[in-house]
mmCIF file of C-alpha atoms in Angstrom:
data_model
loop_
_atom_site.group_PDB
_atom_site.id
_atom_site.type_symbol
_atom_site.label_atom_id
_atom_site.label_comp_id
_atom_site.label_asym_id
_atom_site.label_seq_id
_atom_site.Cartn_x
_atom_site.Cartn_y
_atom_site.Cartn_z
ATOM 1 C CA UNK A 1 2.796 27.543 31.208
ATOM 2 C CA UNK A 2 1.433 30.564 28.964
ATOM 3 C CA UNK A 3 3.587 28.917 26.666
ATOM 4 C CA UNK A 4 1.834 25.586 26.654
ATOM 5 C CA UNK A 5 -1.432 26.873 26.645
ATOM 6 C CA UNK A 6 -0.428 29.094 23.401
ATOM 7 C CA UNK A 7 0.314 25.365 22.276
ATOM 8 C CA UNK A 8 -2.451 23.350 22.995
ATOM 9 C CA UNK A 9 -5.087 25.723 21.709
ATOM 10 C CA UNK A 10 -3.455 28.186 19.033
ATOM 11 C CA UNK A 11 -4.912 27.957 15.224
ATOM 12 C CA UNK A 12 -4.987 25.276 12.721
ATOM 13 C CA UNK A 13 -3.334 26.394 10.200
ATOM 14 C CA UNK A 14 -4.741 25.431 6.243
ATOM 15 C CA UNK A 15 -3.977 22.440 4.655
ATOM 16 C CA UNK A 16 -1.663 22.553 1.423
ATOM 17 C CA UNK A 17 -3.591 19.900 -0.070
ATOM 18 C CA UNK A 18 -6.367 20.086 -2.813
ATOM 19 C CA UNK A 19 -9.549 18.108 -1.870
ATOM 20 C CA UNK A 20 -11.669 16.242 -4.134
ATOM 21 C CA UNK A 21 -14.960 17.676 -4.644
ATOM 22 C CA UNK A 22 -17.644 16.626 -1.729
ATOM 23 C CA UNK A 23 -21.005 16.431 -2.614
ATOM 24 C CA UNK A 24 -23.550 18.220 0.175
ATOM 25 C CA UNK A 25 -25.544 16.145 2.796
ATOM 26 C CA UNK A 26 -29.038 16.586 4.250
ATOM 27 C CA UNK A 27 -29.991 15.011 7.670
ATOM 28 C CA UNK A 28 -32.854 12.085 6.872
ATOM 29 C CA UNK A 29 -32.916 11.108 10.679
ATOM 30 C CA UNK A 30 -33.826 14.655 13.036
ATOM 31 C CA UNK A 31 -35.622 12.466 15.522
ATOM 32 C CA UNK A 32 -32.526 10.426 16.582
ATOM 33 C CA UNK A 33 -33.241 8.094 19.255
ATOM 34 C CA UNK A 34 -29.778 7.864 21.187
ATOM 35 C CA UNK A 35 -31.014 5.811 23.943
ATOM 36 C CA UNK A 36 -31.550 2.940 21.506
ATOM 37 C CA UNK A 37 -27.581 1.520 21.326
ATOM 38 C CA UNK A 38 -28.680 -0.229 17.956
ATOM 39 C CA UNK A 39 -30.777 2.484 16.140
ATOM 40 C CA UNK A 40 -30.026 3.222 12.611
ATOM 41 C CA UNK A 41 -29.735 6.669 12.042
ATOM 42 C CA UNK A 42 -27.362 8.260 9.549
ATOM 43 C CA UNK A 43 -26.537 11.452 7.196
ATOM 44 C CA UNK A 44 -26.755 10.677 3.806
ATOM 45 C CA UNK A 45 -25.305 12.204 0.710
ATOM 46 C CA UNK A 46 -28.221 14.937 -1.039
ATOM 47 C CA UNK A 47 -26.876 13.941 -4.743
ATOM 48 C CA UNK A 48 -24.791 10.718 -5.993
ATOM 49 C CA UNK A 49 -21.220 10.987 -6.183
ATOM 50 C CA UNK A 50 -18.773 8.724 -8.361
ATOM 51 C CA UNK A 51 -16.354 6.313 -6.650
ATOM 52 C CA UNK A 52 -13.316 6.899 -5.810
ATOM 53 C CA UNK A 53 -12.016 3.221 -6.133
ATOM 54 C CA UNK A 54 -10.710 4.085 -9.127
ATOM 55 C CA UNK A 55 -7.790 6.507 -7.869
ATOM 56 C CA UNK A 56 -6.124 3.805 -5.774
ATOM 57 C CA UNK A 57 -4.715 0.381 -6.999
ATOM 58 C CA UNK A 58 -4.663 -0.969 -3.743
ATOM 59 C CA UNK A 59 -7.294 -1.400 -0.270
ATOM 60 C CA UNK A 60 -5.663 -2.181 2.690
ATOM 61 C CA UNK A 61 -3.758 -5.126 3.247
ATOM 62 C CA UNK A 62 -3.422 -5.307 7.673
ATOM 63 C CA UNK A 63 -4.945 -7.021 9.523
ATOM 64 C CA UNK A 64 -8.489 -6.648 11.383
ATOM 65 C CA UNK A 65 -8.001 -4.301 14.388
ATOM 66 C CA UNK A 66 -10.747 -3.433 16.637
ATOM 67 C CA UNK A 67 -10.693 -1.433 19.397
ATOM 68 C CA UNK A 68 -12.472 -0.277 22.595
ATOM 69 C CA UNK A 69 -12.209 3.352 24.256
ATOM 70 C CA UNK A 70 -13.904 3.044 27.413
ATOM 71 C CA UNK A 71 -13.437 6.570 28.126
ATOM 72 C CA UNK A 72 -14.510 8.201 31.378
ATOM 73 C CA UNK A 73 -16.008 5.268 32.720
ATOM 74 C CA UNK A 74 -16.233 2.601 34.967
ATOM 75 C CA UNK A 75 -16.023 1.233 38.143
ATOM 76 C CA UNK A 76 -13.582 -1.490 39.735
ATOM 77 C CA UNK A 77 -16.720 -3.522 40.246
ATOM 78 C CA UNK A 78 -18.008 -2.651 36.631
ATOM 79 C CA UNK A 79 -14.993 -3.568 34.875
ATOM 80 C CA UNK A 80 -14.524 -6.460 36.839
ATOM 81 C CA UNK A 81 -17.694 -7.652 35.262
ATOM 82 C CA UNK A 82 -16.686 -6.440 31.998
ATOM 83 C CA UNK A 83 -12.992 -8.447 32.080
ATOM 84 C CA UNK A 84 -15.010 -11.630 32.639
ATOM 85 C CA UNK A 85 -17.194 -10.822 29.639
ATOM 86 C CA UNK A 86 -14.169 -10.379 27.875
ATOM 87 C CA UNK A 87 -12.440 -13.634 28.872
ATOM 88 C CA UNK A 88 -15.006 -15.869 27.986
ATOM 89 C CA UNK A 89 -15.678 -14.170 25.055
ATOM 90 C CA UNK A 90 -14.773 -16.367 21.734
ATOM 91 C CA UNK A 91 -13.031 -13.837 19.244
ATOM 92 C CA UNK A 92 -11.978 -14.289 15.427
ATOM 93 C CA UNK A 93 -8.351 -15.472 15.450
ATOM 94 C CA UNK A 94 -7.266 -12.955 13.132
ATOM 95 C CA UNK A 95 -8.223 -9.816 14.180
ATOM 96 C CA UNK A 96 -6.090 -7.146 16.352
ATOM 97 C CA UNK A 97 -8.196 -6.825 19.367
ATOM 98 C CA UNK A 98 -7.018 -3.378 22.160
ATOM 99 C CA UNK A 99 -9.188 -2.309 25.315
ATOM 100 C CA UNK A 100 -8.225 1.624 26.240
ATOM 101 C CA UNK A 101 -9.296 2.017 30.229
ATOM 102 C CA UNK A 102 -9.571 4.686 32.311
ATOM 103 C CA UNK A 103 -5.588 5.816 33.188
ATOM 104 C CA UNK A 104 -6.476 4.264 36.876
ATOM 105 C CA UNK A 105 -7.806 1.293 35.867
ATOM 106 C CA UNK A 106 -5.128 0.041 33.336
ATOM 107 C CA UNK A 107 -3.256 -2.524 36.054
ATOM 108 C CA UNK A 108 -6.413 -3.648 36.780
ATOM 109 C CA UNK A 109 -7.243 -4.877 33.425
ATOM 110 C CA UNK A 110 -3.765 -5.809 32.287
ATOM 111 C CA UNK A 111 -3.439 -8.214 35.599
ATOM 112 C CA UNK A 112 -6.777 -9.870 34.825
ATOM 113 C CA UNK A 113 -7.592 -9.654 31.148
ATOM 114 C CA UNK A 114 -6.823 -12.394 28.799
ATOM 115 C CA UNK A 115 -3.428 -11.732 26.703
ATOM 116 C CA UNK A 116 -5.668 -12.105 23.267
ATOM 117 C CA UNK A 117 -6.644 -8.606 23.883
ATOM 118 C CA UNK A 118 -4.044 -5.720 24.419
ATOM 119 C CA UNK A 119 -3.776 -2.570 26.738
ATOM 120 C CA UNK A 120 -3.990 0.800 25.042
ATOM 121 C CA UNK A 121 -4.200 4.019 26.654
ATOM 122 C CA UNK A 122 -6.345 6.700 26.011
ATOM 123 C CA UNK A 123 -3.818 9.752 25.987
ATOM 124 C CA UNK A 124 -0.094 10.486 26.301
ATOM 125 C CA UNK A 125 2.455 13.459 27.335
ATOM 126 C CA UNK A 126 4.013 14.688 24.765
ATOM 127 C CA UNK A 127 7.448 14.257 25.922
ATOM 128 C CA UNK A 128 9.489 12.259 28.754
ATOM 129 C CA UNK A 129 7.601 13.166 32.137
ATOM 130 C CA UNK A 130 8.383 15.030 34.734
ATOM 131 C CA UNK A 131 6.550 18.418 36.232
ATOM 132 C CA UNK A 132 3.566 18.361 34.035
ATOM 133 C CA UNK A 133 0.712 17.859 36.740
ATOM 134 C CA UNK A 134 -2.052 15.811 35.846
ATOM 135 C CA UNK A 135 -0.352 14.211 32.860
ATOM 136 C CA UNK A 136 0.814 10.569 31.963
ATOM 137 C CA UNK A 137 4.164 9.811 30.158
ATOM 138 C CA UNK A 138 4.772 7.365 27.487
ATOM 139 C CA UNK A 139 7.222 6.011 30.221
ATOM 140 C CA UNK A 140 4.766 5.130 32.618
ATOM 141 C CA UNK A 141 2.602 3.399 30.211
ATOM 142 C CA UNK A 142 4.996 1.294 28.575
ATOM 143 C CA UNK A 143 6.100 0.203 32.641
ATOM 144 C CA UNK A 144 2.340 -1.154 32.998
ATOM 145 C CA UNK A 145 1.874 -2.991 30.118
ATOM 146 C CA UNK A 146 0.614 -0.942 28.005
ATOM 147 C CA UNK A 147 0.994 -1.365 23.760
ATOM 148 C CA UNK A 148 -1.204 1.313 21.614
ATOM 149 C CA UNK A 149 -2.045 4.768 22.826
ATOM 150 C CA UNK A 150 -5.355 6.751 21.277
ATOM 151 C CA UNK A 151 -4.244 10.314 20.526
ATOM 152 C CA UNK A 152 -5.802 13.068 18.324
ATOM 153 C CA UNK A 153 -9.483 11.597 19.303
ATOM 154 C CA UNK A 154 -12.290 14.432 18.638
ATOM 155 C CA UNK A 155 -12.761 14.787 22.329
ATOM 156 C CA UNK A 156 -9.377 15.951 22.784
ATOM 157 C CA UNK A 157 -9.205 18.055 20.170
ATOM 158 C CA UNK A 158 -12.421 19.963 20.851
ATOM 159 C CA UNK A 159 -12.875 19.858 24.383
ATOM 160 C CA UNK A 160 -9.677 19.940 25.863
ATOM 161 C CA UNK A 161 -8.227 22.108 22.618
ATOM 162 C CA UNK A 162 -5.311 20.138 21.552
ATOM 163 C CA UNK A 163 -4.081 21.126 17.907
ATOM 164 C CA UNK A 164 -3.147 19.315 15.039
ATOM 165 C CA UNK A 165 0.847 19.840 15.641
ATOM 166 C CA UNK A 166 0.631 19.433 19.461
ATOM 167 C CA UNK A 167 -1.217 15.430 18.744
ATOM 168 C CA UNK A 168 1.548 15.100 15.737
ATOM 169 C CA UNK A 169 4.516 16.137 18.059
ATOM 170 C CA UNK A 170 2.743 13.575 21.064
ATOM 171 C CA UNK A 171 2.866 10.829 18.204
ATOM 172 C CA UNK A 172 5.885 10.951 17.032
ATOM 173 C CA UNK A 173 7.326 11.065 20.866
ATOM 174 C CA UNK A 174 4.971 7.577 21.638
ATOM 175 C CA UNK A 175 6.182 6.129 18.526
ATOM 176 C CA UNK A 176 9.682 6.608 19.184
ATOM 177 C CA UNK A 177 9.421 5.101 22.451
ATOM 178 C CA UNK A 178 7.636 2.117 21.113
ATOM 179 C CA UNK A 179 4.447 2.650 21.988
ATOM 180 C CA UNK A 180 1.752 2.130 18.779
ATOM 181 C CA UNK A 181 -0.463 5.021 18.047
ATOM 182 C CA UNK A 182 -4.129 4.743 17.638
ATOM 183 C CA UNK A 183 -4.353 8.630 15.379
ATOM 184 C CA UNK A 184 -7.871 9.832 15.277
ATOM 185 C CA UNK A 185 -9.064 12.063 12.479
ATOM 186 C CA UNK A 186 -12.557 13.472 11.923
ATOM 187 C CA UNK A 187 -14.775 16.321 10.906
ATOM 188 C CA UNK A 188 -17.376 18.070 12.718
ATOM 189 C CA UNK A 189 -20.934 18.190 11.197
ATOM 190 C CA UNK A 190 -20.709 21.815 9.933
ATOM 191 C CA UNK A 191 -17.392 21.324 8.472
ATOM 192 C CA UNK A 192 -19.158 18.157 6.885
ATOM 193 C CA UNK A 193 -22.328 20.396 5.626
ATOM 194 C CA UNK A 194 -19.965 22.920 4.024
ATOM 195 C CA UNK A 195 -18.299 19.983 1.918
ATOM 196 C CA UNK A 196 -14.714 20.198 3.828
ATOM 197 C CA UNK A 197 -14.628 16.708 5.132
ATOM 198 C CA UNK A 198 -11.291 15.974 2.587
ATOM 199 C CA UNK A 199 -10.023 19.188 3.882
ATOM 200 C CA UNK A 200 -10.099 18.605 7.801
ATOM 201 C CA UNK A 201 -9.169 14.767 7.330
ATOM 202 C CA UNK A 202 -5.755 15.770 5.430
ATOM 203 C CA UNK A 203 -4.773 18.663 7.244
ATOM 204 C CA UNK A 204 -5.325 16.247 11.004
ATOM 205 C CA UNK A 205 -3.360 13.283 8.382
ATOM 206 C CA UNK A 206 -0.728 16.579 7.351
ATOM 207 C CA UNK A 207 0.228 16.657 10.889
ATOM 208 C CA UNK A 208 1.009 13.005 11.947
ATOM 209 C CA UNK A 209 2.739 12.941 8.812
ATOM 210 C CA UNK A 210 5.063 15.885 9.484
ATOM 211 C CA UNK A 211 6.099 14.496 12.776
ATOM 212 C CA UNK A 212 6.087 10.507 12.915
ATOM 213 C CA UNK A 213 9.561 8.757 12.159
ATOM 214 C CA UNK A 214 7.439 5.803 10.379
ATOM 215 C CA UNK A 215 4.164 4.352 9.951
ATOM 216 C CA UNK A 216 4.447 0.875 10.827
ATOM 217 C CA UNK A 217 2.977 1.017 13.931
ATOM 218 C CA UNK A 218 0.388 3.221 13.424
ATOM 219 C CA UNK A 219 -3.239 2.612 12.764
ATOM 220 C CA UNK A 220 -5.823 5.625 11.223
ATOM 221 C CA UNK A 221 -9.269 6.163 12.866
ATOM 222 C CA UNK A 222 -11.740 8.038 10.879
ATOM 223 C CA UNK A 223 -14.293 9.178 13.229
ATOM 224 C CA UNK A 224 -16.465 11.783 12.180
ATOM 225 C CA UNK A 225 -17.258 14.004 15.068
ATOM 226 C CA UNK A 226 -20.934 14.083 14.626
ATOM 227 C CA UNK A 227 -21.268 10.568 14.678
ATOM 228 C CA UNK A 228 -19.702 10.019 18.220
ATOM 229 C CA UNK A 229 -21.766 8.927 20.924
ATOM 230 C CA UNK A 230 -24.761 10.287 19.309
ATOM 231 C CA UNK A 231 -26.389 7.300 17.596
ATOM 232 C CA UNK A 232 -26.109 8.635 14.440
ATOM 233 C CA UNK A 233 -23.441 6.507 12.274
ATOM 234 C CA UNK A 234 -21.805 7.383 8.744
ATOM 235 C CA UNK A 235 -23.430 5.094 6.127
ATOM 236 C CA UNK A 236 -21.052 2.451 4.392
ATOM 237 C CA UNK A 237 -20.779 4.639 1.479
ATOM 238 C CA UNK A 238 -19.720 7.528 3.450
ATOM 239 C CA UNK A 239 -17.403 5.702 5.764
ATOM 240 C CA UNK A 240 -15.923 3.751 2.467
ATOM 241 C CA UNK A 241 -15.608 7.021 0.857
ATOM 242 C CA UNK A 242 -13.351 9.309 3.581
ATOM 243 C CA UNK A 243 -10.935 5.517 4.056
ATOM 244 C CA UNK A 244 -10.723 6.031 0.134
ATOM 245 C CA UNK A 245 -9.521 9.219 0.534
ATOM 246 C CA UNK A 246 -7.547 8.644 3.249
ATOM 247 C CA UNK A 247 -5.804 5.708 2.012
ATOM 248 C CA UNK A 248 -5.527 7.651 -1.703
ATOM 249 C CA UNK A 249 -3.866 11.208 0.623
ATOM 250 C CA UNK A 250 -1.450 8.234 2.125
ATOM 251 C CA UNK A 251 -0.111 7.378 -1.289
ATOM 252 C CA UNK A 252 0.508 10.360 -2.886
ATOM 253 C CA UNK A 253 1.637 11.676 0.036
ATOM 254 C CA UNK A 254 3.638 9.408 2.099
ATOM 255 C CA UNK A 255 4.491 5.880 -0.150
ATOM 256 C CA UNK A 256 2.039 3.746 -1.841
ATOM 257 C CA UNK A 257 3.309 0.995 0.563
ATOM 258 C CA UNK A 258 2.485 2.705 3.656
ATOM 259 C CA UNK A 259 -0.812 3.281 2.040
ATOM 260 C CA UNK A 260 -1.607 -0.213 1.493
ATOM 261 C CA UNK A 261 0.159 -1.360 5.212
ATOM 262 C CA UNK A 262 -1.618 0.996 7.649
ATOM 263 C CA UNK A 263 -5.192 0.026 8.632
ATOM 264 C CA UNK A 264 -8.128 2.851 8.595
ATOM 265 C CA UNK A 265 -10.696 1.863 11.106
ATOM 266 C CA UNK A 266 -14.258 3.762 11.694
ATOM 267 C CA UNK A 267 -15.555 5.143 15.005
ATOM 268 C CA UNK A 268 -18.910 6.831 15.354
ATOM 269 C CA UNK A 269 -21.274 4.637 16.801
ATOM 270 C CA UNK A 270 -20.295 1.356 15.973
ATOM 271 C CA UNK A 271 -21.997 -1.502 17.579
ATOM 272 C CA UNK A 272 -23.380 -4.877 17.061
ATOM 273 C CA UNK A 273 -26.194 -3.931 15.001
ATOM 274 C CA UNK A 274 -24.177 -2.028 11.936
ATOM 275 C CA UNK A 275 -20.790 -3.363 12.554
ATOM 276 C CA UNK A 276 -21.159 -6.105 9.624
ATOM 277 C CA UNK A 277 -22.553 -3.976 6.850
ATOM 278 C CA UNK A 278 -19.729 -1.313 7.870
ATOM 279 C CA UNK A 279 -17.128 -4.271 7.812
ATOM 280 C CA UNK A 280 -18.239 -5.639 3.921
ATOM 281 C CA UNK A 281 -16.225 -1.902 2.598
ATOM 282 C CA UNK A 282 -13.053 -2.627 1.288
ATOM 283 C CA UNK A 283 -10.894 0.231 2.989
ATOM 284 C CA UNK A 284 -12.754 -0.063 6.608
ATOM 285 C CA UNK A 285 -9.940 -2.074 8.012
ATOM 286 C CA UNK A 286 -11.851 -2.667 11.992
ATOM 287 C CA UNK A 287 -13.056 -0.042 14.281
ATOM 288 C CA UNK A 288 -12.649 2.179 16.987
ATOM 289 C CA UNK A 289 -15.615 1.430 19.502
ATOM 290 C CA UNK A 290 -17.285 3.780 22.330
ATOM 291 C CA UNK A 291 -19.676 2.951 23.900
ATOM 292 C CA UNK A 292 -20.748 -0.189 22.724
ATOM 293 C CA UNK A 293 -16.913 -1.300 23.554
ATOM 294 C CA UNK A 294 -17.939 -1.566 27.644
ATOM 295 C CA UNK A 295 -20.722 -4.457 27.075
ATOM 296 C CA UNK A 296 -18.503 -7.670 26.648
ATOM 297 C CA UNK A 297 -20.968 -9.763 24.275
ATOM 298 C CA UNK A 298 -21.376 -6.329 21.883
ATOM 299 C CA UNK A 299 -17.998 -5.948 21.490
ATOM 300 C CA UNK A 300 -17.287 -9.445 20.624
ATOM 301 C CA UNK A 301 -19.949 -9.306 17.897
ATOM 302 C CA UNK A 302 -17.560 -5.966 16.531
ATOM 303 C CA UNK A 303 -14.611 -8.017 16.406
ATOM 304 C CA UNK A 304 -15.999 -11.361 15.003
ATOM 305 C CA UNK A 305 -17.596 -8.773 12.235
ATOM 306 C CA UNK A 306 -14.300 -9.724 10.582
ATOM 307 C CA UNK A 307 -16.253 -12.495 9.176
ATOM 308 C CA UNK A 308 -18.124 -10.195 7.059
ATOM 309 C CA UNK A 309 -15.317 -9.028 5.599
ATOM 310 C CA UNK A 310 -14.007 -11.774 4.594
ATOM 311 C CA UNK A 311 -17.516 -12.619 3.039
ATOM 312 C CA UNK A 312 -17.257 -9.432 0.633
ATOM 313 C CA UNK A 313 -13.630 -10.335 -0.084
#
């Protein structure tokens, strides 16, 4: 087990990849209010910056996905309430809509939940199971109904110290198996401040890259770590600029096709309030939704925010 643990928490090592330039930020909002779920607070860029439309030919071409990590929480009465939100919820036709329960609660929801909406999970082993206690194989998951799995998100990279290799080795295992892969990327706020946003995003994307056999069933989640659960959200421009870069590191890095095929959703905050404004950017392709994902109605409005996009279109 010394072994694993050497694994799970050893060094980063430094991308090989040049970033663009990143102009600094200054915080506009100290006195964020996080008990108001529709609050707009945000950091915002100190100087202009030019676009970076212009280095990519192409936005994204996938379809809208949304999605809803419902983390650590939840009861069976709870989420019984929250399926029949769900249910009689009326969703946008075309948009990729995923629910990620608690590991416990994932028969629960696939028994009762409407088949519009798929079952993700919110973690996976990194190899078939067996004596790894405490851990949940991509075997078991795809046995209950289970389709996406969320891996590389900030909270278990930070908290529980999983490294960029470790997530790229667990997606590449998932995708194999035929699982689809939810991969989370994202900066913390003083990697942010000291302009290395570009440089954490494409060492995380450096990872996945190294390890998955293919893209196709893969979707990208920028969510930058000081935007989760806090109340503070990227602005447009910021979120627009990262899925530019993103979606730019994709095609000179991987194939100009995958770059135009594989969605790049936000998470940080989303909810009903900002979702549409977020939505108009070109390269935000749907997002990856906390806490706003475990009140039915609210997440509806996310998903049908789809009709914003095809507003800007």
């Amino acid at each position: 087990m010394a072994m694993l643990s050497t694994s799970l928490s050893g060094p980063k090592s430094a991308t090989s990849y040049c970033a663009p330039e990143f102009s600094g930020l200054r915080r506009l909002c100290p006195n964020n209010n996080t008990n108001n779920s529709h609050s707009q607070s945000f950091l915002r860029f100190s100087s202009p910056r030019k676009p970076l439309r212009g280095v990519l030919a192409m936005a994204g071409t996938g379809q809208f996905f949304v999605g809803g990590n419902w983390k650590c929480n939840g009861t069976k009465e709870s989420i019984t309430k929250l399926i029949s939100d769900l249910n009689s919820a009326k969703l946008e036709s075309d948009v990729d809509v995923v629910v990620a329960p608690p590991f416990i609660y994932i028969d629960q929801v696939k028994s009762s939940l409407t088949d519009r909406i798929e079952i993700s999970a919110q973690n996976s082993w990194v190899s078939k199971g067996g004596a790894f206690t405490g851990e949940i194989s991509v075997e078991q998951l795809k046995d209950i109904g289970c389709k996406w799995v969320i891996l590389g998100h900030s909270e278990r990279r930070h908290v529980i110290g999983e490294d960029d290799q470790f997530i790229g080795k667990k997606a590449a295992y998932a995708l194999s198996q035929g699982l689809g892969v939810i991969a989370c990327i994202g900066e913390l706020l003083e990697e942010r401040e000291a302009g290395k946003t570009f440089d954490v995003c494409y060492q995380q994307l450096k990872a996945f890259a190294d390890a998955v056999p293919s893209w196709d069933n893969v979707v990208i989640a920028y969510e930058p770590v000081w935007a989760i659960g806090t109340g503070v959200v990227a602005t447009p421009a910021q979120a627009q600029e990262v899925h530019v870069a993103v979606r730019d590191w994709l095609k000179n890095n991987v194939s100009a096709e995958v770059a135009s095929k594989t969605r790049i959703i936000y998470g940080g905050s989303v909810n009903g309030g900002n979702c549409a404004e977020l939505a108009k950017q070109e390269d935000i392709d749907g997002f990856l939704v906390g806490g706003a994902s475990l009140k039915g109605p609210e997440f509806a409005t996310i998903v049908n925010s789809v009709t914003s996009k095809k507003v800007a279109a």
